Amino acid sequence: MGGGRWSTDVYRARESSRKASGKSAFEYSERAKRAGGSALKPHASLDPKGVTFRESRDSSEHPLSNAISVIFDVTGSMQKIPVALQKYLPQLLGLLLYKNYVQHPQIMFGAIGDATSDNVPLQVGQFESDNRMDEHLQNMVLEGGGGVYGMESYELAMYFMARHTSIDCWEKRKKKGYLFIIGDEMAYPKAKREIINQLMDSDLEVDMSLPDIIAEVKQHYNLYFIIPTETSGGNNQKIYSFWEKH
């Protein structure tokens, strides 16, 4: 819902406690992958099943909320990206909050797999303004699987954002939120009805084409696709309006 405020002191205290205990920041994912079978499922805080809406709401603390969603492809080597972000979360929030790049950000983290092959093809947190966003990030299952077709299920994430989020910045002020998808493949050409209805509380009657999903999500969000690339100087990225051909 987006209440509370981010505290770097709280983040550092939790990191110190975790490191002292010898635990990984992504302990849930590691434990679930070791157990396998039915244990390999989304954490309850990121399971899209049963979610009517993820909400970004104004409050006395955040009277002009801004909805920001960052959704990662966690297949193959891409599962390293949320691990890196978790380490640099204080710097990210420092830029947003203290450099006034965005006032009153409410950030949702999510993860994408492949619905044709993975146990956990979609994970979606809640819009948060405080340290709960770090908890959602650490609760991700980094399955590391993926399909064999050069595509991942990005269309599922966009469908969820279009049909299962409700954000005050748009509904009250007609100011679009921001959706960043970080990945290195393309989406499937359509969202299949049976997959959507299995993963979410939806009653989609027919398959939905990728261009239609993109058009719908762009009604409420500025939509960007970020492709991480390796350069001689370190990590860089290419950012595209998602997808430019649409």
CSV table of C-alpha atoms in Angstrom, one decimal:
chain,number,residue,atom,x,y,z
A,1,MET,CA,0.0,0.0,0.0
A,2,GLY,CA,3.0,2.3,0.3
A,3,GLY,CA,3.0,3.5,3.9
A,4,GLY,CA,6.0,4.3,6.0
A,5,ARG,CA,9.5,5.6,5.1
A,6,TRP,CA,12.7,4.0,4.0
A,7,SER,CA,15.5,3.8,6.6
A,8,THR,CA,19.1,3.0,5.5
A,9,ASP,CA,19.9,2.5,9.2
A,10,VAL,CA,17.3,-0.3,9.4
A,11,TYR,CA,18.6,-1.8,6.2
A,12,ARG,CA,22.2,-1.8,7.5
A,13,ALA,CA,21.2,-3.3,10.9
A,14,ARG,CA,19.3,-6.1,9.2
A,15,GLU,CA,22.2,-6.8,6.8
A,16,SER,CA,24.7,-6.9,9.7
A,17,SER,CA,22.4,-9.3,11.6
A,18,ARG,CA,22.0,-11.5,8.6
A,19,LYS,CA,25.7,-11.7,7.8
A,20,ALA,CA,26.5,-12.4,11.5
A,21,SER,CA,24.2,-15.4,11.3
A,22,GLY,CA,25.7,-16.6,8.1
A,23,LYS,CA,22.4,-16.4,6.2
A,24,SER,CA,22.0,-15.5,2.6
A,25,ALA,CA,19.9,-12.4,1.6
A,26,PHE,CA,17.9,-14.8,-0.6
A,27,GLU,CA,17.6,-17.6,2.0
A,28,TYR,CA,14.0,-18.3,1.0
A,29,SER,CA,15.0,-19.0,-2.6
A,30,GLU,CA,17.9,-21.2,-1.7
A,31,ARG,CA,15.8,-23.2,0.8
A,32,ALA,CA,13.0,-23.7,-1.7
A,33,LYS,CA,15.4,-24.8,-4.5
A,34,ARG,CA,17.1,-27.3,-2.2
A,35,ALA,CA,13.7,-28.8,-1.2
A,36,GLY,CA,12.4,-28.8,-4.7
A,37,GLY,CA,9.0,-30.3,-5.6
A,38,SER,CA,6.0,-28.5,-4.1
A,39,ALA,CA,8.3,-26.3,-2.0
A,40,LEU,CA,9.4,-24.5,-5.2
A,41,LYS,CA,6.6,-21.9,-5.2
A,42,PRO,CA,6.3,-18.2,-4.7
A,43,HIS,CA,6.6,-16.8,-1.2
A,44,ALA,CA,3.2,-15.8,0.1
A,45,SER,CA,4.1,-12.1,-0.1
A,46,LEU,CA,4.8,-12.4,-3.9
A,47,ASP,CA,2.2,-14.9,-5.1
A,48,PRO,CA,-0.1,-13.4,-7.7
A,49,LYS,CA,-2.8,-16.0,-7.0
A,50,GLY,CA,-5.6,-14.4,-5.0
A,51,VAL,CA,-4.5,-10.8,-5.7
A,52,THR,CA,-7.3,-8.5,-6.8
A,53,PHE,CA,-5.1,-5.5,-6.9
A,54,ARG,CA,-1.6,-4.4,-5.8
A,55,GLU,CA,-2.2,-0.8,-4.7
A,56,SER,CA,-0.2,2.4,-4.6
A,57,ARG,CA,-2.2,4.9,-2.4
A,58,ASP,CA,-1.8,8.5,-1.2
A,59,SER,CA,-1.6,9.0,2.5
A,60,SER,CA,-0.7,11.7,5.0
A,61,GLU,CA,3.0,10.6,4.7
A,62,HIS,CA,2.9,10.4,1.0
A,63,PRO,CA,0.2,12.8,-0.3
A,64,LEU,CA,1.4,12.6,-3.9
A,65,SER,CA,2.4,9.0,-4.4
A,66,ASN,CA,4.3,7.8,-7.5
A,67,ALA,CA,4.0,4.2,-8.4
A,68,ILE,CA,7.2,2.5,-9.7
A,69,SER,CA,7.4,-1.2,-10.5
A,70,VAL,CA,10.7,-3.0,-11.3
A,71,ILE,CA,10.2,-6.5,-12.6
A,72,PHE,CA,13.2,-8.8,-13.2
A,73,ASP,CA,13.7,-11.7,-15.5
A,74,VAL,CA,15.2,-14.3,-13.1
A,75,THR,CA,15.9,-17.0,-15.7
A,76,GLY,CA,19.5,-18.2,-16.4
A,77,SER,CA,22.2,-15.7,-15.6
A,78,MET,CA,19.6,-12.9,-15.2
A,79,GLN,CA,19.0,-14.2,-11.6
A,80,LYS,CA,22.1,-12.3,-10.6
A,81,ILE,CA,20.4,-8.9,-11.2
A,82,PRO,CA,18.1,-8.8,-8.2
A,83,VAL,CA,21.0,-10.0,-6.0
A,84,ALA,CA,23.0,-7.0,-7.2
A,85,LEU,CA,20.1,-4.6,-6.7
A,86,GLN,CA,19.5,-5.8,-3.2
A,87,LYS,CA,23.1,-4.9,-2.3
A,88,TYR,CA,22.7,-1.4,-3.8
A,89,LEU,CA,19.2,-0.7,-2.6
A,90,PRO,CA,20.3,2.1,-0.2
A,91,GLN,CA,22.0,3.9,-3.1
A,92,LEU,CA,18.9,3.6,-5.3
A,93,LEU,CA,16.6,4.9,-2.6
A,94,GLY,CA,19.1,7.6,-1.8
A,95,LEU,CA,18.9,8.9,-5.4
A,96,LEU,CA,15.2,8.8,-5.5
A,97,LEU,CA,14.5,10.3,-2.0
A,98,TYR,CA,17.4,12.6,-1.3
A,99,LYS,CA,18.2,13.9,-4.8
A,100,ASN,CA,14.5,14.5,-5.4
A,101,TYR,CA,14.5,12.5,-8.6
A,102,VAL,CA,11.0,11.3,-7.7
A,103,GLN,CA,8.9,12.5,-4.8
A,104,HIS,CA,7.0,9.9,-2.7
A,105,PRO,CA,8.0,6.8,-4.7
A,106,GLN,CA,6.2,3.6,-3.9
A,107,ILE,CA,8.2,0.7,-5.3
A,108,MET,CA,7.0,-2.7,-6.2
A,109,PHE,CA,9.5,-5.5,-7.1
A,110,GLY,CA,8.6,-8.6,-9.1
A,111,ALA,CA,10.1,-11.5,-11.0
A,112,ILE,CA,9.5,-13.2,-14.3
A,113,GLY,CA,10.2,-16.8,-15.3
A,114,ASP,CA,8.9,-18.9,-18.1
A,115,ALA,CA,5.4,-20.3,-17.9
A,116,THR,CA,6.2,-23.2,-20.3
A,117,SER,CA,8.9,-24.7,-18.1
A,118,ASP,CA,9.3,-23.0,-14.7
A,119,ASN,CA,7.6,-23.7,-11.4
A,120,VAL,CA,7.5,-20.0,-10.5
A,121,PRO,CA,6.8,-18.0,-13.7
A,122,LEU,CA,5.5,-14.8,-12.0
A,123,GLN,CA,6.1,-13.1,-8.6
A,124,VAL,CA,4.8,-9.7,-7.7
A,125,GLY,CA,5.3,-7.8,-4.5
A,126,GLN,CA,3.4,-4.8,-3.1
A,127,PHE,CA,4.0,-1.1,-3.7
A,128,GLU,CA,6.1,0.0,-0.6
A,129,SER,CA,7.7,3.2,0.6
A,130,ASP,CA,9.6,1.6,3.5
A,131,ASN,CA,12.0,-1.3,4.2
A,132,ARG,CA,9.3,-3.8,3.3
A,133,MET,CA,10.4,-3.4,-0.3
A,134,ASP,CA,13.7,-5.0,0.7
A,135,GLU,CA,11.8,-7.9,2.3
A,136,HIS,CA,9.9,-8.5,-1.0
A,137,LEU,CA,13.1,-8.4,-2.9
A,138,GLN,CA,14.7,-11.0,-0.7
A,139,ASN,CA,11.6,-13.2,-0.8
A,140,MET,CA,12.0,-13.8,-4.6
A,141,VAL,CA,12.6,-17.3,-5.8
A,142,LEU,CA,15.6,-17.0,-8.2
A,143,GLU,CA,14.7,-20.2,-10.1
A,144,GLY,CA,17.2,-19.7,-12.9
A,145,GLY,CA,15.3,-21.8,-15.4
A,146,GLY,CA,13.8,-20.4,-18.5
A,147,GLY,CA,12.5,-21.7,-21.8
A,148,VAL,CA,14.2,-22.8,-25.0
A,149,TYR,CA,12.5,-20.5,-27.5
A,150,GLY,CA,14.4,-17.2,-26.9
A,151,MET,CA,11.3,-15.9,-25.1
A,152,GLU,CA,10.2,-15.5,-21.5
A,153,SER,CA,6.8,-14.8,-19.9
A,154,TYR,CA,7.1,-11.0,-19.8
A,155,GLU,CA,3.5,-10.8,-21.1
A,156,LEU,CA,2.3,-12.3,-17.8
A,157,ALA,CA,3.9,-9.5,-15.8
A,158,MET,CA,2.4,-6.8,-18.1
A,159,TYR,CA,-1.0,-8.4,-18.0
A,160,PHE,CA,-0.8,-8.3,-14.1
A,161,MET,CA,0.2,-4.7,-14.1
A,162,ALA,CA,-2.6,-3.8,-16.5
A,163,ARG,CA,-5.4,-5.7,-14.8
A,164,HIS,CA,-4.3,-6.2,-11.2
A,165,THR,CA,-2.8,-2.9,-10.0
A,166,SER,CA,-4.6,0.3,-8.9
A,167,ILE,CA,-2.5,3.4,-8.5
A,168,ASP,CA,-3.6,6.8,-7.1
A,169,CYS,CA,-1.1,8.8,-9.2
A,170,TRP,CA,-3.1,7.8,-12.3
A,171,GLU,CA,-6.6,7.5,-10.8
A,172,LYS,CA,-6.5,10.8,-9.0
A,173,ARG,CA,-4.0,12.9,-11.0
A,174,LYS,CA,-3.8,11.2,-14.5
A,175,LYS,CA,0.0,10.9,-13.9
A,176,LYS,CA,1.3,7.6,-15.2
A,177,GLY,CA,3.3,5.3,-13.0
A,178,TYR,CA,6.6,3.7,-14.2
A,179,LEU,CA,7.1,0.1,-15.1
A,180,PHE,CA,10.6,-1.2,-15.8
A,181,ILE,CA,11.2,-4.7,-17.0
A,182,ILE,CA,14.7,-5.9,-16.8
A,183,GLY,CA,15.5,-8.8,-19.2
A,184,ASP,CA,17.4,-10.1,-22.2
A,185,GLU,CA,14.7,-11.9,-24.2
A,186,MET,CA,11.4,-11.2,-25.9
A,187,ALA,CA,7.9,-11.8,-24.6
A,188,TYR,CA,5.7,-14.5,-26.0
A,189,PRO,CA,3.3,-13.2,-28.7
A,190,LYS,CA,0.3,-13.7,-26.6
A,191,ALA,CA,-0.9,-14.4,-23.0
A,192,LYS,CA,-2.6,-17.7,-22.9
A,193,ARG,CA,-6.0,-17.7,-21.2
A,194,GLU,CA,-5.4,-21.0,-19.3
A,195,ILE,CA,-2.0,-19.8,-17.9
A,196,ILE,CA,-3.4,-16.4,-16.8
A,197,ASN,CA,-6.4,-17.9,-15.1
A,198,GLN,CA,-4.3,-20.5,-13.4
A,199,LEU,CA,-1.7,-18.0,-12.0
A,200,MET,CA,-4.1,-15.2,-11.1
A,201,ASP,CA,-7.6,-14.6,-10.0
A,202,SER,CA,-8.7,-13.7,-13.6
A,203,ASP,CA,-11.5,-15.0,-15.8
A,204,LEU,CA,-9.9,-14.3,-19.2
A,205,GLU,CA,-12.1,-15.9,-21.8
A,206,VAL,CA,-9.7,-15.7,-24.8
A,207,ASP,CA,-6.0,-15.4,-25.3
A,208,MET,CA,-4.7,-11.8,-25.4
A,209,SER,CA,-2.2,-10.6,-27.9
A,210,LEU,CA,1.1,-9.0,-26.9
A,211,PRO,CA,0.3,-5.7,-28.7
A,212,ASP,CA,-3.0,-5.5,-26.9
A,213,ILE,CA,-1.4,-6.1,-23.5
A,214,ILE,CA,1.3,-3.5,-24.2
A,215,ALA,CA,-1.3,-0.9,-25.3
A,216,GLU,CA,-3.4,-1.6,-22.1
A,217,VAL,CA,-0.5,-1.4,-19.7
A,218,LYS,CA,0.7,1.8,-21.3
A,219,GLN,CA,-2.6,3.5,-20.5
A,220,HIS,CA,-1.5,3.7,-16.9
A,221,TYR,CA,2.3,3.2,-17.0
A,222,ASN,CA,5.4,4.6,-18.7
A,223,LEU,CA,6.8,1.3,-19.9
A,224,TYR,CA,10.5,0.6,-20.3
A,225,PHE,CA,12.6,-2.4,-21.2
A,226,ILE,CA,16.1,-2.5,-19.7
A,227,ILE,CA,18.7,-4.9,-21.2
A,228,PRO,CA,21.8,-5.3,-19.0
A,229,THR,CA,25.0,-5.5,-21.1
A,230,GLU,CA,28.6,-6.1,-20.2
A,231,THR,CA,31.1,-3.5,-21.2
A,232,SER,CA,34.8,-3.1,-20.6
A,233,GLY,CA,34.1,-0.5,-18.0
A,234,GLY,CA,31.7,-2.7,-16.0
A,235,ASN,CA,28.0,-3.1,-15.9
A,236,ASN,CA,25.9,-0.9,-18.2
A,237,GLN,CA,22.4,-1.1,-19.6
A,238,LYS,CA,20.4,-0.3,-22.7
A,239,ILE,CA,17.0,1.2,-22.0
A,240,TYR,CA,14.2,1.1,-24.6
A,241,SER,CA,10.6,2.3,-24.6
A,242,PHE,CA,8.9,-1.1,-24.4
A,243,TRP,CA,8.8,-2.3,-27.2
A,244,GLU,CA,9.8,0.5,-29.6
A,245,LYS,CA,8.2,-1.2,-32.5
A,246,HIS,CA,4.8,-1.0,-30.7
